[in-house]
mmCIF file with all atom_site columns, C-alpha atoms in Angstrom:
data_model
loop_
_atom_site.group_PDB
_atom_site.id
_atom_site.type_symbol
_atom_site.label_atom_id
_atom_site.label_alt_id
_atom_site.label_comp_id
_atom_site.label_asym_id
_atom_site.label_entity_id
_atom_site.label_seq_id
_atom_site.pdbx_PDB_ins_code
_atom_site.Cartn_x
_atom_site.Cartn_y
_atom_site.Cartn_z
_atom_site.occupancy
_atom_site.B_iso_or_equiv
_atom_site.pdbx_formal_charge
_atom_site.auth_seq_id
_atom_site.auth_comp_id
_atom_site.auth_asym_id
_atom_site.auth_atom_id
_atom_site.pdbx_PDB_model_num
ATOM 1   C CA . UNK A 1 1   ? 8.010   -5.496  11.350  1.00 60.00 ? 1   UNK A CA 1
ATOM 2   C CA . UNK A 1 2   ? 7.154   -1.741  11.684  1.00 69.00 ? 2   UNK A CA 1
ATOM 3   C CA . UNK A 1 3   ? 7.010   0.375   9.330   1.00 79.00 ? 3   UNK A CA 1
ATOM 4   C CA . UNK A 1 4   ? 7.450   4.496   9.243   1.00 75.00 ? 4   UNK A CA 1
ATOM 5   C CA . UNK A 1 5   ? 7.510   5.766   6.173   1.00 80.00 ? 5   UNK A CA 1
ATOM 6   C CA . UNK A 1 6   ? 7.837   9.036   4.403   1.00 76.00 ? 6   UNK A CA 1
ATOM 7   C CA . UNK A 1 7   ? 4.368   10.336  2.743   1.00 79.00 ? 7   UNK A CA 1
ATOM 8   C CA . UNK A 1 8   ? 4.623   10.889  -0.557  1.00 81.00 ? 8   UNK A CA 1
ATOM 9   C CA . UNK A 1 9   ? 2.069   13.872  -0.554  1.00 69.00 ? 9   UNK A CA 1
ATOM 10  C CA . UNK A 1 10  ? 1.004   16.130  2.662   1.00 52.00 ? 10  UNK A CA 1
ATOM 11  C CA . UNK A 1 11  ? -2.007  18.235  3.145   1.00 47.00 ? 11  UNK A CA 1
ATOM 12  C CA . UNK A 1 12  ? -0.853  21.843  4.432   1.00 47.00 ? 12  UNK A CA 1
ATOM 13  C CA . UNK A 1 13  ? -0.828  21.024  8.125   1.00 52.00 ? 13  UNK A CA 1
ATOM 14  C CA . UNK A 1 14  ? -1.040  17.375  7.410   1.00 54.00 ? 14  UNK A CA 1
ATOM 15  C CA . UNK A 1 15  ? 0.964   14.155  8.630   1.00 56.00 ? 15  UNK A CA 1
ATOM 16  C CA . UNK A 1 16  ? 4.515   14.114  7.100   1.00 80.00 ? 16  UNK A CA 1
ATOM 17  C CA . UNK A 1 17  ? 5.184   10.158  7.377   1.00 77.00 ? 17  UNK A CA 1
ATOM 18  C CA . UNK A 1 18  ? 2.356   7.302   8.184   1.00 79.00 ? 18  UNK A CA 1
ATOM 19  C CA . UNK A 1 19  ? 2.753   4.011   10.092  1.00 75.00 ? 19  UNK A CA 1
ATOM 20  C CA . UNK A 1 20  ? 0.961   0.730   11.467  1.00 79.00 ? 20  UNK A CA 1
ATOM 21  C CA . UNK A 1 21  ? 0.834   2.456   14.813  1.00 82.00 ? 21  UNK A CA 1
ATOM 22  C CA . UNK A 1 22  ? -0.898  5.540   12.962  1.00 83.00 ? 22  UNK A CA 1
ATOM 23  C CA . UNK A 1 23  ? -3.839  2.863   11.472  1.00 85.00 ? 23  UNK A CA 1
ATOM 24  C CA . UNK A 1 24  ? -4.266  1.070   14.903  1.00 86.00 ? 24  UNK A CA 1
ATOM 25  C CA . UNK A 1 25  ? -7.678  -0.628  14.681  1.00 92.00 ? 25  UNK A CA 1
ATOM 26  C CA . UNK A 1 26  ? -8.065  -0.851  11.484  1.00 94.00 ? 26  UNK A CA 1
ATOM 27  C CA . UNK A 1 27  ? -7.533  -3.241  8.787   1.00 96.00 ? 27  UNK A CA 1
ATOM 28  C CA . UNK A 1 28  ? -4.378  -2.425  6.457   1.00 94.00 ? 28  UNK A CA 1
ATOM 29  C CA . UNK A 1 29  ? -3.368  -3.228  3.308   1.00 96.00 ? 29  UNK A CA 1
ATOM 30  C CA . UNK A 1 30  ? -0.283  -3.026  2.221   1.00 94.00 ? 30  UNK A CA 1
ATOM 31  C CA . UNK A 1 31  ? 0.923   -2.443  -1.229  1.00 96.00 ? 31  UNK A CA 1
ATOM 32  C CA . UNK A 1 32  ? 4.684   -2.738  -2.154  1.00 94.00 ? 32  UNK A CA 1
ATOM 33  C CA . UNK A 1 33  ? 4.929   -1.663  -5.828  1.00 96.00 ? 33  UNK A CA 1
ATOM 34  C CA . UNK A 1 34  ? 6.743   -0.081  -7.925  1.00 95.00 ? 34  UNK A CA 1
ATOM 35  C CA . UNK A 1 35  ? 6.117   2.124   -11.312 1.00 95.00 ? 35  UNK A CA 1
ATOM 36  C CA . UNK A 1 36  ? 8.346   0.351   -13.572 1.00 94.00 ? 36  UNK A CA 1
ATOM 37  C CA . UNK A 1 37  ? 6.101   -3.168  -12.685 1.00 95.00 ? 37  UNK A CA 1
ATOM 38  C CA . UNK A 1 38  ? 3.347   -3.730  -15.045 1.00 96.00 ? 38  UNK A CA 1
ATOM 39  C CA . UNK A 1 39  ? 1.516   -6.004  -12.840 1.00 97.00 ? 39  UNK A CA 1
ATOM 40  C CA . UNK A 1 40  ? 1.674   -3.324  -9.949  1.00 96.00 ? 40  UNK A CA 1
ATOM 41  C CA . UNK A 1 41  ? -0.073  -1.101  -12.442 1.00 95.00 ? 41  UNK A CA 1
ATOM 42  C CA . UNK A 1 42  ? -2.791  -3.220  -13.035 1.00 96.00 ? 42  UNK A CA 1
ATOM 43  C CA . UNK A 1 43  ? -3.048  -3.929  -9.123  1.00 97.00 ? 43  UNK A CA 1
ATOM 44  C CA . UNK A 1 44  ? -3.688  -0.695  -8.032  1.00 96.00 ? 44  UNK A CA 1
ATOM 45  C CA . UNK A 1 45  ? -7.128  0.020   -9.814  1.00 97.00 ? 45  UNK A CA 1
ATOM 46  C CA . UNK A 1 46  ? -8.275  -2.689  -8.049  1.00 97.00 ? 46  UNK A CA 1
ATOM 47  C CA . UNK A 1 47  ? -6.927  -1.607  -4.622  1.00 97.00 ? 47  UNK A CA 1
ATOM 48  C CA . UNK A 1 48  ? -8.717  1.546   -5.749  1.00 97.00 ? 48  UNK A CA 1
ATOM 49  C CA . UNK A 1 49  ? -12.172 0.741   -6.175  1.00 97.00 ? 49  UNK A CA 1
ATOM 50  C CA . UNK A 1 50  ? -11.685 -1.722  -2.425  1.00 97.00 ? 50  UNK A CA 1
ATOM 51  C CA . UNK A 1 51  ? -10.938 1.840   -0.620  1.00 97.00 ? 51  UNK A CA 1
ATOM 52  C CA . UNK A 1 52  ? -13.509 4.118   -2.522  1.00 97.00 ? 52  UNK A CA 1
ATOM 53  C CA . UNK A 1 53  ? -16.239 1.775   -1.268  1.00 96.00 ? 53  UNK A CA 1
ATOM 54  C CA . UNK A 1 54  ? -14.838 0.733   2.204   1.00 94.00 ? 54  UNK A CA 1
ATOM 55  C CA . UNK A 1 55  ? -15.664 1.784   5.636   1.00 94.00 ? 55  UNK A CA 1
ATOM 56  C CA . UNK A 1 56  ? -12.788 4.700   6.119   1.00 93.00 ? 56  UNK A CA 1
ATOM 57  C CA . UNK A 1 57  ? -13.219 3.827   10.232  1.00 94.00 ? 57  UNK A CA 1
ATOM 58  C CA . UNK A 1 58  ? -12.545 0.492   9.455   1.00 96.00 ? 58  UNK A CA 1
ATOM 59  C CA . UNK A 1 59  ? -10.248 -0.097  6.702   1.00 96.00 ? 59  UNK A CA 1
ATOM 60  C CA . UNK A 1 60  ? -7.272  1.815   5.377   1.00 94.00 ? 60  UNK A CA 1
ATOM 61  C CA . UNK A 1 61  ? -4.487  1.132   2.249   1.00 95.00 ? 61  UNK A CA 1
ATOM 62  C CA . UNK A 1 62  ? -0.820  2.238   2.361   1.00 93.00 ? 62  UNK A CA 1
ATOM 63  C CA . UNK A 1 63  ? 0.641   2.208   -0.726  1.00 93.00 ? 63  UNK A CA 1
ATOM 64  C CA . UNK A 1 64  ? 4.496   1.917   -0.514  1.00 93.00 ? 64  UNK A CA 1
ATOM 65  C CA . UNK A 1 65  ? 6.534   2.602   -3.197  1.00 94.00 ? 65  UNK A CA 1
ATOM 66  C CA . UNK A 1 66  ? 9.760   1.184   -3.932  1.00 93.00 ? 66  UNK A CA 1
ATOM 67  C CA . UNK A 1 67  ? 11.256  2.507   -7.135  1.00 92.00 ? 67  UNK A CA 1
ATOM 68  C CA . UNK A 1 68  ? 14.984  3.439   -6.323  1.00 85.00 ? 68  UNK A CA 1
ATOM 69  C CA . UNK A 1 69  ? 15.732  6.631   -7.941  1.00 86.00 ? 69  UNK A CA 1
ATOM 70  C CA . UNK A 1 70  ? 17.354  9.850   -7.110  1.00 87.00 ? 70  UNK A CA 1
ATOM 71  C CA . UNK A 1 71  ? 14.624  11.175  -4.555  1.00 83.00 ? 71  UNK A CA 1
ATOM 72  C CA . UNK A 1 72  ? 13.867  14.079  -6.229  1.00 87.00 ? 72  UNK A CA 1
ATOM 73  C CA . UNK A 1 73  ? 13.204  12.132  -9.516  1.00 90.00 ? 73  UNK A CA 1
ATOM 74  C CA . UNK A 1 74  ? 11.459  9.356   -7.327  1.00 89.00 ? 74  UNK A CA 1
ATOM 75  C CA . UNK A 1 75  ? 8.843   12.203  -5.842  1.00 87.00 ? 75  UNK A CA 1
ATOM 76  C CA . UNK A 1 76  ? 8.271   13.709  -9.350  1.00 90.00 ? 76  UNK A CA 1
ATOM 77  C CA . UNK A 1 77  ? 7.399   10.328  -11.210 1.00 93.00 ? 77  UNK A CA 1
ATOM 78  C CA . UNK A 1 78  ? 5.543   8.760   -8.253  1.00 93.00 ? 78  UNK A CA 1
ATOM 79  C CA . UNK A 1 79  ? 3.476   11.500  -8.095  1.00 91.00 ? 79  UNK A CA 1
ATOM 80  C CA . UNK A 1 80  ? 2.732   11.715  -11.272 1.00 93.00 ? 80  UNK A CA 1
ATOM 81  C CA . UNK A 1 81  ? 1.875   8.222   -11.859 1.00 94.00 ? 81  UNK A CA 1
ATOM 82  C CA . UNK A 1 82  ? -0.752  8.372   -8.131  1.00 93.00 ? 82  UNK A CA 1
ATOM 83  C CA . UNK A 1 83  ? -2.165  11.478  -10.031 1.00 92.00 ? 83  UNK A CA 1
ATOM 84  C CA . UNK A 1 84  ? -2.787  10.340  -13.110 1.00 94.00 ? 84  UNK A CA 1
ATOM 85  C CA . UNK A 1 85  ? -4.680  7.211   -11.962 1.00 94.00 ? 85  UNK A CA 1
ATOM 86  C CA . UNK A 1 86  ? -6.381  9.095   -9.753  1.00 94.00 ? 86  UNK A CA 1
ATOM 87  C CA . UNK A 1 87  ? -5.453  7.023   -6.664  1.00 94.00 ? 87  UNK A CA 1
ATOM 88  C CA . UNK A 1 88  ? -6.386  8.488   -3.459  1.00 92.00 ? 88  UNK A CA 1
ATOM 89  C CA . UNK A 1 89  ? -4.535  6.488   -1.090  1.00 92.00 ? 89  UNK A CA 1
ATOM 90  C CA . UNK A 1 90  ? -2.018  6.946   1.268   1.00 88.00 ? 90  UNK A CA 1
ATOM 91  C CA . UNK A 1 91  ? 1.046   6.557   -0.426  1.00 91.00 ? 91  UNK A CA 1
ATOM 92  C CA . UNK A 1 92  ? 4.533   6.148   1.025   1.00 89.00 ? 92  UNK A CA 1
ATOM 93  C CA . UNK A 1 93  ? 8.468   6.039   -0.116  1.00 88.00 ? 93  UNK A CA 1
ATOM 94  C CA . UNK A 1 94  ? 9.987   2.505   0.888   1.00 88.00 ? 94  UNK A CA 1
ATOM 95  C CA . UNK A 1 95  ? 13.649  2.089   1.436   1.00 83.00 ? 95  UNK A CA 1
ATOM 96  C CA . UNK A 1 96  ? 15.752  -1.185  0.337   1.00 78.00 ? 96  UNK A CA 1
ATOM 97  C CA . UNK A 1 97  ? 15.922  -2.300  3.354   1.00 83.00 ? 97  UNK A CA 1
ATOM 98  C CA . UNK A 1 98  ? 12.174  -2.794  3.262   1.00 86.00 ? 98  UNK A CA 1
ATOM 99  C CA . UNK A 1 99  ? 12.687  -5.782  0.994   1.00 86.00 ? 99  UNK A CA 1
ATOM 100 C CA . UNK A 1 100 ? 14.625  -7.817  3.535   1.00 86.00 ? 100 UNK A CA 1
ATOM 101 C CA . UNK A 1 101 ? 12.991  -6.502  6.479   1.00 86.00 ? 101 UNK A CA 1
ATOM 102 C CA . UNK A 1 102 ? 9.308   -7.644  4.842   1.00 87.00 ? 102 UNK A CA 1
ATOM 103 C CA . UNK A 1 103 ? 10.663  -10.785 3.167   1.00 89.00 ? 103 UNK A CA 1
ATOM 104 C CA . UNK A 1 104 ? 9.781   -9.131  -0.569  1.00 90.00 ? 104 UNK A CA 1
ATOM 105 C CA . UNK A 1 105 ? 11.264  -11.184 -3.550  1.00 91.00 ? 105 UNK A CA 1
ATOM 106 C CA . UNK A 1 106 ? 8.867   -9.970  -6.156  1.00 93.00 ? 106 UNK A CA 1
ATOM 107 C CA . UNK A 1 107 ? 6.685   -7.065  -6.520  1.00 95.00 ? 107 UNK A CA 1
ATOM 108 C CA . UNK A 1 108 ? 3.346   -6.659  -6.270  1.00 95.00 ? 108 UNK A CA 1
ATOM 109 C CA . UNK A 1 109 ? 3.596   -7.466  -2.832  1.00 96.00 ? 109 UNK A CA 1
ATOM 110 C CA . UNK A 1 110 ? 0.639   -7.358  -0.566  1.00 96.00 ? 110 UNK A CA 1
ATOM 111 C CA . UNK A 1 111 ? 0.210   -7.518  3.202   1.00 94.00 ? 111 UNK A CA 1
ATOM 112 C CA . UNK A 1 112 ? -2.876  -7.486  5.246   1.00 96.00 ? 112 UNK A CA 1
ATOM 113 C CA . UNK A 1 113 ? -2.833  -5.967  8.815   1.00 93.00 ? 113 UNK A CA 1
ATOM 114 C CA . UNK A 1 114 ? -5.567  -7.377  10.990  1.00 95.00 ? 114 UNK A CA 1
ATOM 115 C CA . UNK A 1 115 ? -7.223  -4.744  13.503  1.00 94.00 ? 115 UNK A CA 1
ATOM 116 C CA . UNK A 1 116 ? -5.167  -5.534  16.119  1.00 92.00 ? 116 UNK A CA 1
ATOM 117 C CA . UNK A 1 117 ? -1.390  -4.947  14.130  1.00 89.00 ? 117 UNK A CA 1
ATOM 118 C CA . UNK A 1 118 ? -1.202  -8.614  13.307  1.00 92.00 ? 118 UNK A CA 1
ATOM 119 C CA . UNK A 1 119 ? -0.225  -9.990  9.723   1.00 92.00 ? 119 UNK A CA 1
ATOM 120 C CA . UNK A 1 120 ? -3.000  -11.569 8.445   1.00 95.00 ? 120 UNK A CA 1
ATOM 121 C CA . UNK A 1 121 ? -1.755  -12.675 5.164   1.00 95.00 ? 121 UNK A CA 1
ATOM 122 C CA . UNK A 1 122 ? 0.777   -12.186 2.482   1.00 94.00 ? 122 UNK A CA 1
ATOM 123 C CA . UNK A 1 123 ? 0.530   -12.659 -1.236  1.00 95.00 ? 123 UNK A CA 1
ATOM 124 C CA . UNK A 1 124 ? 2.782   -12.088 -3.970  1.00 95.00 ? 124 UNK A CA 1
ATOM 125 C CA . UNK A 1 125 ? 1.681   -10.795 -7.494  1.00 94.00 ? 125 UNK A CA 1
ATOM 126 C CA . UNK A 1 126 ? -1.805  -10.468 -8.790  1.00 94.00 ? 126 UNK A CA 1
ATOM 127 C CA . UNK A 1 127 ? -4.879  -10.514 -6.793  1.00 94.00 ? 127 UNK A CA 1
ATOM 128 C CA . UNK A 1 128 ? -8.661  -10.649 -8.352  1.00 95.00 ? 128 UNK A CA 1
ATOM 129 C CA . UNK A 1 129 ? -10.665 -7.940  -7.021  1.00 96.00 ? 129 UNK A CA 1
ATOM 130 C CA . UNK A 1 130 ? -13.147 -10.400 -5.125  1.00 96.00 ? 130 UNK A CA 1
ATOM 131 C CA . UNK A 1 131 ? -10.674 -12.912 -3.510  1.00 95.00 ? 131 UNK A CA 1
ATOM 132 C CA . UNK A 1 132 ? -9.077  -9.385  -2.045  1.00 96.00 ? 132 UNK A CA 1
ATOM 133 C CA . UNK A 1 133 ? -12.927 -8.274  -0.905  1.00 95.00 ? 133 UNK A CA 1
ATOM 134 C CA . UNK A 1 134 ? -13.624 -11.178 0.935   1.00 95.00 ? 134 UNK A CA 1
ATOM 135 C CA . UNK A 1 135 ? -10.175 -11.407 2.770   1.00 96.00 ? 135 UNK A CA 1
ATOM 136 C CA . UNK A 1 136 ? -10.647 -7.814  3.977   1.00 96.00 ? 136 UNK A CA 1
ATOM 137 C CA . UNK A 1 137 ? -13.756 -8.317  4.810   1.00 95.00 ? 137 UNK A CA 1
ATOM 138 C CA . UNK A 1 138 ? -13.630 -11.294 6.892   1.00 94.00 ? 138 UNK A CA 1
ATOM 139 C CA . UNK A 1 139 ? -10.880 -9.474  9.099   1.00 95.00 ? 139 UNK A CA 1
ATOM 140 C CA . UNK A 1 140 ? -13.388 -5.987  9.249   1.00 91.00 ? 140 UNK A CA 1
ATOM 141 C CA . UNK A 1 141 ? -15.902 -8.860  11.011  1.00 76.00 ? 141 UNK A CA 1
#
């Protein structure tokens, strides 16, 4: 499906929302998580040390949030949690109907976008640092 989303944080001058269309060429992962979701939290170190040592030309992350709280409340304790990981990602505010429209049933949920806007592959919870590596890397050759 597409996806448009809402950027969580914007440089002055910056993008206000991200998409697929806006990573064209690129492989994408996508992260559907959530702060209340323990395994999430232990997900997104690993996604972290993937990006810091990727090719930025060739490989991107969007992180998509779906804790459903008041927004205000949302923005203040997503932010907080991407800062004090230190998680420099993309991240973006999913809606509910993300769930249905992306066939979620549990969180973590990750998708990966082949260079050419394609699903690659799904998986659903945990995912060891290395299996992760070599997926993205087979679709960056």
């Amino acid at each position: 499906p597409a996806l448009e989303l809402p950027l969580l944080a914007t440089q002055a001058g910056g993008p206000q929302s991200t998409s697929l269309k806006t990573h064209s060429g690129k492989v994408v992962l996508i992260d559907f998580w959530a702060t209340h979701c323990a395994p999430c939290k232990a997900q997104m170190p690993v996604i972290q040390r993937i990006y810091d040592s990727s090719d930025k030309n060739r490989f991107t992350v969007l992180s998509v949030n779906l804790d459903f709280l008041e927004e205000k409340e949302r923005r203040k304790t997503v932010a907080s949690y991407i800062e004090g990981g230190g998680f420099t990602f993309d991240v973006a505010l999913g809606q509910n109907d993300l769930l249905s429209k992306w066939h979620i049933k549990r969180i973590p949920f990750m998708v990966l976008v082949d260079p050419q806007g394609h699903v690659a592959s799904t998986h659903t919870g945990l995912r060891s640092e290395e299996r992760l590596r070599t997926e993205i890397e087979g679709l960056i050759h």
